[in-house]
Tab-separated table of C-alpha atoms in Angstrom:
chain	number	residue	atom	x	y	z
A	1	MET	CA	30.975	98.003	97.346
A	2	PRO	CA	34.546	96.972	98.353
A	3	VAL	CA	36.231	99.015	95.599
A	4	LYS	CA	35.014	102.298	94.126
A	5	ILE	CA	36.501	105.339	92.435
A	6	THR	CA	35.727	108.946	93.289
A	7	ILE	CA	36.599	111.373	90.502
A	8	GLU	CA	38.023	114.573	91.977
A	9	LYS	CA	38.985	116.470	88.826
A	10	GLU	CA	38.615	116.185	85.060
A	11	GLU	CA	41.278	117.858	82.944
A	12	LYS	CA	39.837	120.625	80.748
A	13	HIS	CA	41.542	119.700	77.469
A	14	THR	CA	41.579	115.884	77.570
A	15	ARG	CA	39.666	112.936	79.038
A	16	ALA	CA	42.232	112.635	81.850
A	17	ARG	CA	40.930	112.576	85.395
A	18	LEU	CA	42.213	112.512	88.958
A	19	GLY	CA	40.556	110.103	91.334
A	20	LYS	CA	40.679	108.245	94.619
A	21	LEU	CA	40.344	104.475	94.435
A	22	SER	CA	39.003	103.096	97.711
A	23	THR	CA	39.859	99.481	98.568
A	24	PRO	CA	39.747	97.254	101.680
A	25	HIS	CA	43.505	97.868	102.055
A	26	GLY	CA	43.509	101.621	101.706
A	27	GLU	CA	42.909	104.455	99.298
A	28	VAL	CA	45.160	105.150	96.298
A	29	GLU	CA	45.298	108.088	93.923
A	30	THR	CA	44.605	107.597	90.240
A	31	PRO	CA	45.865	107.520	87.557
A	32	ILE	CA	48.081	104.780	88.964
A	33	PHE	CA	50.777	102.423	87.692
A	34	MET	CA	50.805	98.997	89.358
A	35	PRO	CA	54.172	97.201	89.584
A	36	VAL	CA	53.849	93.537	88.666
A	37	GLY	CA	54.554	91.003	91.397
A	38	THR	CA	53.895	87.905	89.308
A	39	GLN	CA	54.802	85.279	91.906
A	40	ALA	CA	53.908	87.319	95.009
A	41	THR	CA	57.062	89.389	94.581
A	42	VAL	CA	58.155	92.299	92.423
A	43	LYS	CA	61.332	90.701	91.106
A	44	THR	CA	64.520	91.600	93.079
A	45	MET	CA	62.563	93.943	95.404
A	46	THR	CA	61.216	93.734	98.948
A	47	PRO	CA	57.672	95.042	99.464
A	48	GLU	CA	59.146	97.854	101.565
A	49	GLU	CA	61.375	98.919	98.658
A	50	VAL	CA	58.450	98.858	96.236
A	51	TRP	CA	56.566	101.163	98.626
A	52	GLU	CA	59.561	103.517	98.828
A	53	THR	CA	59.578	103.887	95.032
A	54	GLY	CA	55.968	105.099	95.218
A	55	GLY	CA	54.198	101.820	94.415
A	56	ARG	CA	50.843	101.642	96.186
A	57	LEU	CA	48.887	98.913	94.379
A	58	ILE	CA	50.562	95.820	92.974
A	59	LEU	CA	49.477	93.020	90.662
A	60	SER	CA	49.999	89.305	91.191
A	61	ASN	CA	49.354	86.446	88.798
A	62	THR	CA	46.674	83.814	89.301
A	63	TYR	CA	48.173	81.298	86.871
A	64	HIS	CA	51.634	81.328	88.445
A	65	LEU	CA	50.425	81.287	92.062
A	66	TYR	CA	48.011	78.434	91.300
A	67	LEU	CA	50.904	76.338	89.971
A	68	ARG	CA	53.361	77.390	92.684
A	69	PRO	CA	52.959	77.448	95.691
A	70	GLY	CA	49.219	76.774	95.226
A	71	HIS	CA	46.244	78.936	96.156
A	72	GLU	CA	45.273	76.757	99.112
A	73	LEU	CA	48.676	77.308	100.712
A	74	VAL	CA	48.333	81.079	100.236
A	75	LYS	CA	44.875	80.882	101.812
A	76	GLN	CA	46.295	78.987	104.799
A	77	ALA	CA	48.898	81.740	105.202
A	78	GLY	CA	46.091	84.260	105.634
A	79	GLY	CA	45.869	85.413	102.018
A	80	LEU	CA	48.270	87.096	99.649
A	81	HIS	CA	48.706	90.267	101.727
A	82	LYS	CA	49.982	88.352	104.755
A	83	PHE	CA	51.863	85.778	102.711
A	84	MET	CA	54.024	88.444	101.022
A	85	ASN	CA	53.813	91.130	103.736
A	86	TRP	CA	52.250	93.778	101.488
A	87	HIS	CA	49.995	96.203	103.337
A	88	GLY	CA	48.553	98.057	100.353
A	89	PRO	CA	45.936	96.903	97.842
A	90	ILE	CA	46.546	93.982	95.467
A	91	LEU	CA	44.965	93.103	92.131
A	92	THR	CA	45.110	89.564	90.733
A	93	ASP	CA	44.716	88.947	87.023
A	94	SER	CA	42.717	85.901	85.978
A	95	GLY	CA	45.574	84.005	84.378
A	96	GLY	CA	43.775	84.206	81.035
A	97	PHE	CA	46.601	85.961	79.223
A	98	GLN	CA	49.194	83.494	80.544
A	99	VAL	CA	47.069	80.460	79.644
A	100	PHE	CA	46.373	81.704	76.129
A	101	SER	CA	50.056	82.549	75.674
A	102	LEU	CA	50.879	78.851	76.108
A	103	GLY	CA	49.904	78.227	72.476
A	104	PRO	CA	50.164	74.499	71.675
A	105	LEU	CA	50.191	73.687	75.392
A	106	ARG	CA	46.516	74.649	75.754
A	107	THR	CA	43.114	73.747	74.294
A	108	ILE	CA	40.125	76.116	74.507
A	109	SER	CA	36.557	74.869	74.860
A	110	GLU	CA	33.306	76.480	75.921
A	111	ASP	CA	33.735	75.108	79.425
A	112	GLY	CA	37.276	76.449	79.918
A	113	VAL	CA	40.901	75.907	78.968
A	114	GLU	CA	42.934	72.745	79.361
A	115	PHE	CA	46.644	73.478	79.579
A	116	ARG	CA	49.958	71.958	80.492
A	117	SER	CA	52.135	73.605	83.135
A	118	HIS	CA	55.186	75.395	81.760
A	119	ILE	CA	57.012	74.134	84.890
A	120	ASP	CA	56.554	70.346	84.754
A	121	GLY	CA	54.137	69.612	81.914
A	122	SER	CA	51.338	68.528	84.270
A	123	LYS	CA	47.785	68.897	82.933
A	124	HIS	CA	45.301	71.405	84.392
A	125	PHE	CA	41.877	72.826	83.553
A	126	PHE	CA	40.795	76.424	84.142
A	127	THR	CA	37.090	77.244	84.097
A	128	PRO	CA	35.613	80.602	85.116
A	129	GLU	CA	34.430	78.931	88.316
A	130	LYS	CA	37.877	77.491	89.061
A	131	VAL	CA	39.531	80.862	88.488
A	132	MET	CA	37.087	82.505	90.906
A	133	GLU	CA	37.919	79.839	93.506
A	134	ILE	CA	41.641	80.579	93.095
A	135	GLU	CA	41.277	84.362	93.190
A	136	GLU	CA	39.022	84.259	96.245
A	137	ALA	CA	41.586	82.080	98.020
A	138	LEU	CA	44.376	84.520	97.121
A	139	GLY	CA	42.245	87.310	98.603
A	140	ALA	CA	43.298	90.317	96.531
A	141	ASP	CA	41.251	93.520	96.727
A	142	ILE	CA	40.486	93.299	92.999
A	143	ALA	CA	40.020	90.085	91.016
A	144	MET	CA	39.795	90.005	87.224
A	145	ALA	CA	37.232	87.874	85.384
A	146	PHE	CA	38.444	84.972	83.234
A	147	ASP	CA	38.555	86.097	79.608
A	148	GLU	CA	39.807	84.975	76.217
A	149	CYS	CA	42.529	87.283	74.937
A	150	ALA	CA	42.565	87.289	71.131
A	151	PRO	CA	46.064	87.593	69.630
A	152	TYR	CA	47.266	90.267	67.229
A	153	PRO	CA	46.879	89.946	64.340
A	154	CYS	CA	43.733	87.836	64.081
A	155	GLU	CA	40.701	87.626	61.833
A	156	LYS	CA	37.616	89.553	62.889
A	157	GLU	CA	35.686	86.269	63.187
A	158	TYR	CA	38.218	85.022	65.761
A	159	ALA	CA	38.054	88.286	67.730
A	160	LEU	CA	34.230	88.087	67.708
A	161	ALA	CA	34.212	84.495	68.957
A	162	ALA	CA	36.676	85.402	71.748
A	163	LEU	CA	34.542	88.415	72.673
A	164	GLU	CA	31.358	86.318	72.884
A	165	ARG	CA	33.082	83.670	74.992
A	166	THR	CA	34.526	86.385	77.250
A	167	THR	CA	31.006	87.709	77.872
A	168	ARG	CA	29.650	84.240	78.666
A	169	TRP	CA	32.588	83.542	80.967
A	170	ALA	CA	32.099	86.935	82.666
A	171	GLU	CA	28.538	85.918	83.502
A	172	ARG	CA	29.787	82.643	84.967
A	173	CYS	CA	32.454	84.500	86.963
A	174	GLN	CA	29.810	86.817	88.411
A	175	LYS	CA	27.655	83.876	89.479
A	176	ALA	CA	30.596	82.030	91.035
A	177	HIS	CA	32.166	85.014	92.798
A	178	LYS	CA	30.967	85.215	96.414
A	179	ARG	CA	33.656	87.085	98.344
A	180	GLN	CA	32.149	90.332	99.635
A	181	ASP	CA	35.456	92.083	100.441
A	182	GLN	CA	36.786	91.603	96.883
A	183	ALA	CA	35.751	93.483	93.732
A	184	LEU	CA	35.390	91.548	90.475
A	185	PHE	CA	36.275	93.536	87.331
A	186	GLY	CA	35.094	92.563	83.844
A	187	ILE	CA	37.465	92.654	80.864
A	188	ILE	CA	36.546	94.262	77.551
A	189	GLN	CA	37.837	92.404	74.480
A	190	GLY	CA	37.340	92.803	70.716
A	191	GLY	CA	40.851	93.075	69.289
A	192	VAL	CA	41.499	96.200	67.216
A	193	PHE	CA	37.944	96.274	65.838
A	194	ASN	CA	36.097	99.285	67.229
A	195	ASP	CA	32.622	97.878	66.614
A	196	LEU	CA	33.548	94.730	68.538
A	197	ARG	CA	35.065	96.762	71.365
A	198	GLU	CA	31.847	98.753	71.635
A	199	ARG	CA	29.775	95.573	71.705
A	200	SER	CA	31.974	94.018	74.393
A	201	ALA	CA	31.826	97.187	76.489
A	202	ARG	CA	28.041	97.461	76.296
A	203	GLU	CA	27.539	93.788	77.199
A	204	LEU	CA	29.804	94.029	80.234
A	205	ILE	CA	28.472	97.433	81.335
A	206	ALA	CA	24.989	95.891	81.390
A	207	MET	CA	26.351	93.376	83.926
A	208	ASP	CA	27.334	96.287	86.218
A	209	PHE	CA	30.853	95.301	87.259
A	210	PRO	CA	32.509	97.686	89.764
A	211	GLY	CA	35.379	98.246	87.300
A	212	TYR	CA	36.513	97.356	83.803
A	213	GLY	CA	39.761	96.142	82.342
A	214	ILE	CA	40.673	96.784	78.718
A	215	GLY	CA	42.361	93.580	77.623
A	216	GLY	CA	43.931	92.400	74.388
A	217	LEU	CA	45.909	95.582	73.689
A	218	SER	CA	49.684	96.031	73.809
A	219	VAL	CA	49.966	92.519	72.337
A	220	GLY	CA	51.977	93.490	69.265
A	221	GLU	CA	49.733	95.970	67.482
A	222	PRO	CA	51.106	99.413	66.470
A	223	LYS	CA	50.650	101.989	69.216
A	224	GLU	CA	48.521	104.144	66.913
A	225	LEU	CA	46.009	101.288	66.633
A	226	MET	CA	45.866	100.982	70.425
A	227	TYR	CA	45.284	104.719	70.780
A	228	ASP	CA	42.526	104.574	68.152
A	229	VAL	CA	40.768	101.792	70.069
A	230	LEU	CA	41.003	103.808	73.290
A	231	ASP	CA	39.661	106.932	71.547
A	232	HIS	CA	36.553	104.996	70.505
A	233	LEU	CA	36.158	102.889	73.646
A	234	ILE	CA	36.719	105.234	76.600
A	235	PRO	CA	33.712	107.529	75.851
A	236	ILE	CA	31.457	104.456	76.080
A	237	MET	CA	32.799	103.343	79.465
A	238	PRO	CA	31.091	104.470	82.706
A	239	LYS	CA	32.518	107.632	84.224
A	240	ASP	CA	31.967	106.381	87.772
A	241	LYS	CA	33.928	103.115	87.378
A	242	PRO	CA	37.715	102.598	87.208
A	243	ARG	CA	39.189	102.009	83.751
A	244	TYR	CA	42.179	99.682	83.663
A	245	LEU	CA	44.400	99.342	80.572
A	246	MET	CA	46.060	95.968	81.040
A	247	GLY	CA	49.718	95.284	80.243
A	248	VAL	CA	50.776	98.834	79.349
A	249	GLY	CA	53.771	100.503	81.013
A	250	SER	CA	56.088	102.363	78.630
A	251	PRO	CA	56.320	106.061	79.527
A	252	ASP	CA	54.814	107.298	76.257
A	253	CYS	CA	51.889	104.853	76.453
A	254	LEU	CA	51.194	105.802	80.077
A	255	ILE	CA	50.840	109.469	79.152
A	256	GLU	CA	48.755	108.704	76.067
A	257	GLY	CA	46.519	106.364	78.063
A	258	VAL	CA	45.910	108.973	80.759
A	259	VAL	CA	45.151	111.615	78.111
A	260	ARG	CA	42.417	109.294	76.833
A	261	GLY	CA	40.905	108.706	80.283
A	262	VAL	CA	42.580	105.561	81.664
A	263	ASP	CA	42.873	105.290	85.473
A	264	MET	CA	44.978	102.138	86.028
A	265	PHE	CA	47.948	100.496	84.313
A	266	ASP	CA	50.258	97.537	84.903
A	267	CYS	CA	53.233	96.128	83.032
A	268	VAL	CA	56.359	94.012	83.529
A	269	LEU	CA	58.326	96.309	81.186
A	270	PRO	CA	60.058	98.549	83.787
A	271	THR	CA	61.306	95.595	85.844
A	272	ARG	CA	62.043	93.325	82.872
A	273	ILE	CA	64.277	95.786	81.031
A	274	ALA	CA	65.962	96.633	84.344
A	275	ARG	CA	67.056	93.001	84.644
A	276	ASN	CA	68.530	93.297	81.160
A	277	GLY	CA	70.578	96.331	82.203
A	278	THR	CA	68.376	99.037	80.639
A	279	VAL	CA	66.890	102.005	82.471
A	280	PHE	CA	64.528	104.858	81.681
A	281	THR	CA	65.950	108.371	81.891
A	282	GLN	CA	64.543	111.794	81.105
A	283	LYS	CA	66.483	111.536	77.830
A	284	GLY	CA	65.183	108.112	76.851
A	285	LYS	CA	66.399	104.579	77.507
A	286	LEU	CA	69.975	103.953	78.607
A	287	THR	CA	71.545	100.489	78.488
A	288	VAL	CA	73.902	100.830	81.404
A	289	ARG	CA	75.530	97.439	80.778
A	290	ASN	CA	77.065	98.731	77.539
A	291	ALA	CA	80.841	99.142	77.349
A	292	GLU	CA	80.615	102.907	76.787
A	293	TYR	CA	79.637	103.347	80.457
A	294	ALA	CA	82.585	101.413	81.916
A	295	ARG	CA	84.240	104.681	83.044
A	296	ASP	CA	81.150	106.840	83.330
A	297	PHE	CA	80.878	108.003	86.937
A	298	ARG	CA	77.641	109.932	86.502
A	299	PRO	CA	74.356	108.586	87.923
A	300	MET	CA	72.082	106.626	85.591
A	301	ASP	CA	69.804	109.682	85.322
A	302	GLU	CA	71.244	112.989	86.443
A	303	GLN	CA	67.741	114.373	87.082
A	304	CYS	CA	66.635	111.460	89.297
A	305	ASP	CA	66.650	111.440	93.095
A	306	CYS	CA	66.086	107.707	93.677
A	307	CYS	CA	68.537	106.025	96.049
A	308	ALA	CA	70.302	104.275	93.137
A	309	CYS	CA	70.981	107.546	91.323
A	310	ARG	CA	71.886	109.409	94.507
A	311	ASN	CA	74.533	106.899	95.522
A	312	TYR	CA	75.872	104.874	92.591
A	313	SER	CA	77.457	105.518	89.213
A	314	ARG	CA	76.841	104.015	85.806
A	315	ALA	CA	80.321	102.521	85.932
A	316	TYR	CA	79.661	100.774	89.243
A	317	ILE	CA	76.248	99.457	88.220
A	318	ARG	CA	77.664	98.230	84.882
A	319	HIS	CA	80.427	96.425	86.789
A	320	LEU	CA	77.847	94.734	89.040
A	321	ILE	CA	75.749	93.580	86.097
A	322	LYS	CA	78.754	92.287	84.126
A	323	ALA	CA	79.924	90.445	87.256
A	324	ASP	CA	76.453	88.889	87.698
A	325	GLU	CA	76.059	90.550	91.078
A	326	ILE	CA	72.404	90.735	92.114
A	327	LEU	CA	72.812	94.289	93.433
A	328	GLY	CA	73.215	95.561	89.871
A	329	ILE	CA	69.738	94.564	88.720
A	330	ARG	CA	68.271	95.548	92.084
A	331	LEU	CA	69.532	99.090	91.534
A	332	THR	CA	68.260	99.291	87.947
A	333	THR	CA	64.868	97.961	89.106
A	334	ILE	CA	64.649	100.470	91.956
A	335	HIS	CA	65.427	103.252	89.504
A	336	ASN	CA	62.914	102.174	86.843
A	337	LEU	CA	60.059	101.795	89.307
A	338	HIS	CA	60.911	105.166	90.868
A	339	PHE	CA	61.072	106.732	87.388
A	340	ILE	CA	57.618	105.452	86.439
A	341	GLN	CA	56.042	106.483	89.749
A	342	HIS	CA	57.671	109.919	89.485
A	343	LEU	CA	56.236	110.205	85.964
A	344	MET	CA	52.760	109.338	87.261
A	345	GLY	CA	53.166	112.038	89.907
A	346	LYS	CA	54.069	114.601	87.244
A	347	ILE	CA	51.060	113.498	85.179
A	348	LYS	CA	48.756	114.031	88.170
A	349	GLU	CA	50.254	117.463	88.756
A	350	ALA	CA	49.694	118.387	85.104
A	351	ILE	CA	46.043	117.267	85.319
A	352	ARG	CA	45.536	119.470	88.381
A	353	GLN	CA	46.931	122.426	86.427
A	354	ASP	CA	45.002	121.618	83.213
A	355	ARG	CA	48.265	121.395	81.270
A	356	LEU	CA	48.568	117.697	80.511
A	357	LEU	CA	48.982	118.195	76.747
A	358	GLU	CA	51.801	120.664	77.372
A	359	TYR	CA	53.480	118.249	79.778
A	360	ARG	CA	53.141	115.427	77.239
A	361	GLU	CA	54.943	117.503	74.611
A	362	GLU	CA	57.688	118.573	77.043
A	363	PHE	CA	58.297	115.047	78.334
A	364	LEU	CA	58.237	113.289	74.959
A	365	ALA	CA	60.463	115.927	73.322
A	366	HIS	CA	63.254	115.053	75.786
A	367	PHE	CA	62.483	111.323	76.103
A	368	ASN	CA	62.306	110.658	72.366
A	369	ALA	CA	65.354	112.814	71.647
A	370	GLY	CA	67.427	110.425	73.742
């Protein structure tokens, strides 16, 4: 099996666990946050800088790389790792979320999804088999099955139909997927309906995927609803397979996800808000581009030891952002990725010490106060 998880410790008071995820491109510790490199790049960062922030496994996007530069070109370059010069593991999503987000630009049928490119309006058709062809050409360590992501809110009948199609497409993905050095993960759907989530999980578990994504959450539903779904779903999922909560990356949700037993996370949030001039700090979010920081010569986060906080002030970074200098958003991105990876390190430490609930209270008391 090209990808497997070894659980090294289970926290006494929660479902949190420490593990080692083995992949063809190295071993990574879980729980892990994966920076998003949508178009074979984590925006504004070099791969070396992502590694320096603590990133060890990154995500790239099938939909975007299919449209530009094309999966065949990436294959000719020797695969995604060589193309972007990333030496650690890579996960590619299936493009399902992006395709379904196109709304009126796409049409769903049993065979697949017809959609128009957001770049030039050209028409394309994704089937489970086509997605497997693309992901195998990209050559990531982990490929995600093609699924239908139901929106929030939606009627239960819609969520059920999307779940059933996701299961059928998962079967087709399994049949089409041939690459032996790449793991194919299934994706559990079912919206915010716990009985549907359980059904989806049991159907996919019976297919014996090497790992499972939890899709269709963090799509607009209240966080309490997401936590409730996880509380019901995680106990059903196999203990010896990685559990991946897709699209989640705010500090509070990372802690809550780990408490409930999640091993893997990804999200554009840390890098996206960085490009808008907002950073995470121990005291909550700080929008460094705001006028109040024009003469503030403190670091963005006085408790942070990233290179941005060690060397540059809020006033300087605000100046760069207001002047549209690229360095400004590079520094905020470096900081946010470092902050999230540092948080994941603290979470792991708390699991080792069986004090994750205490750490959650300590962290959130300061973070929410800000």
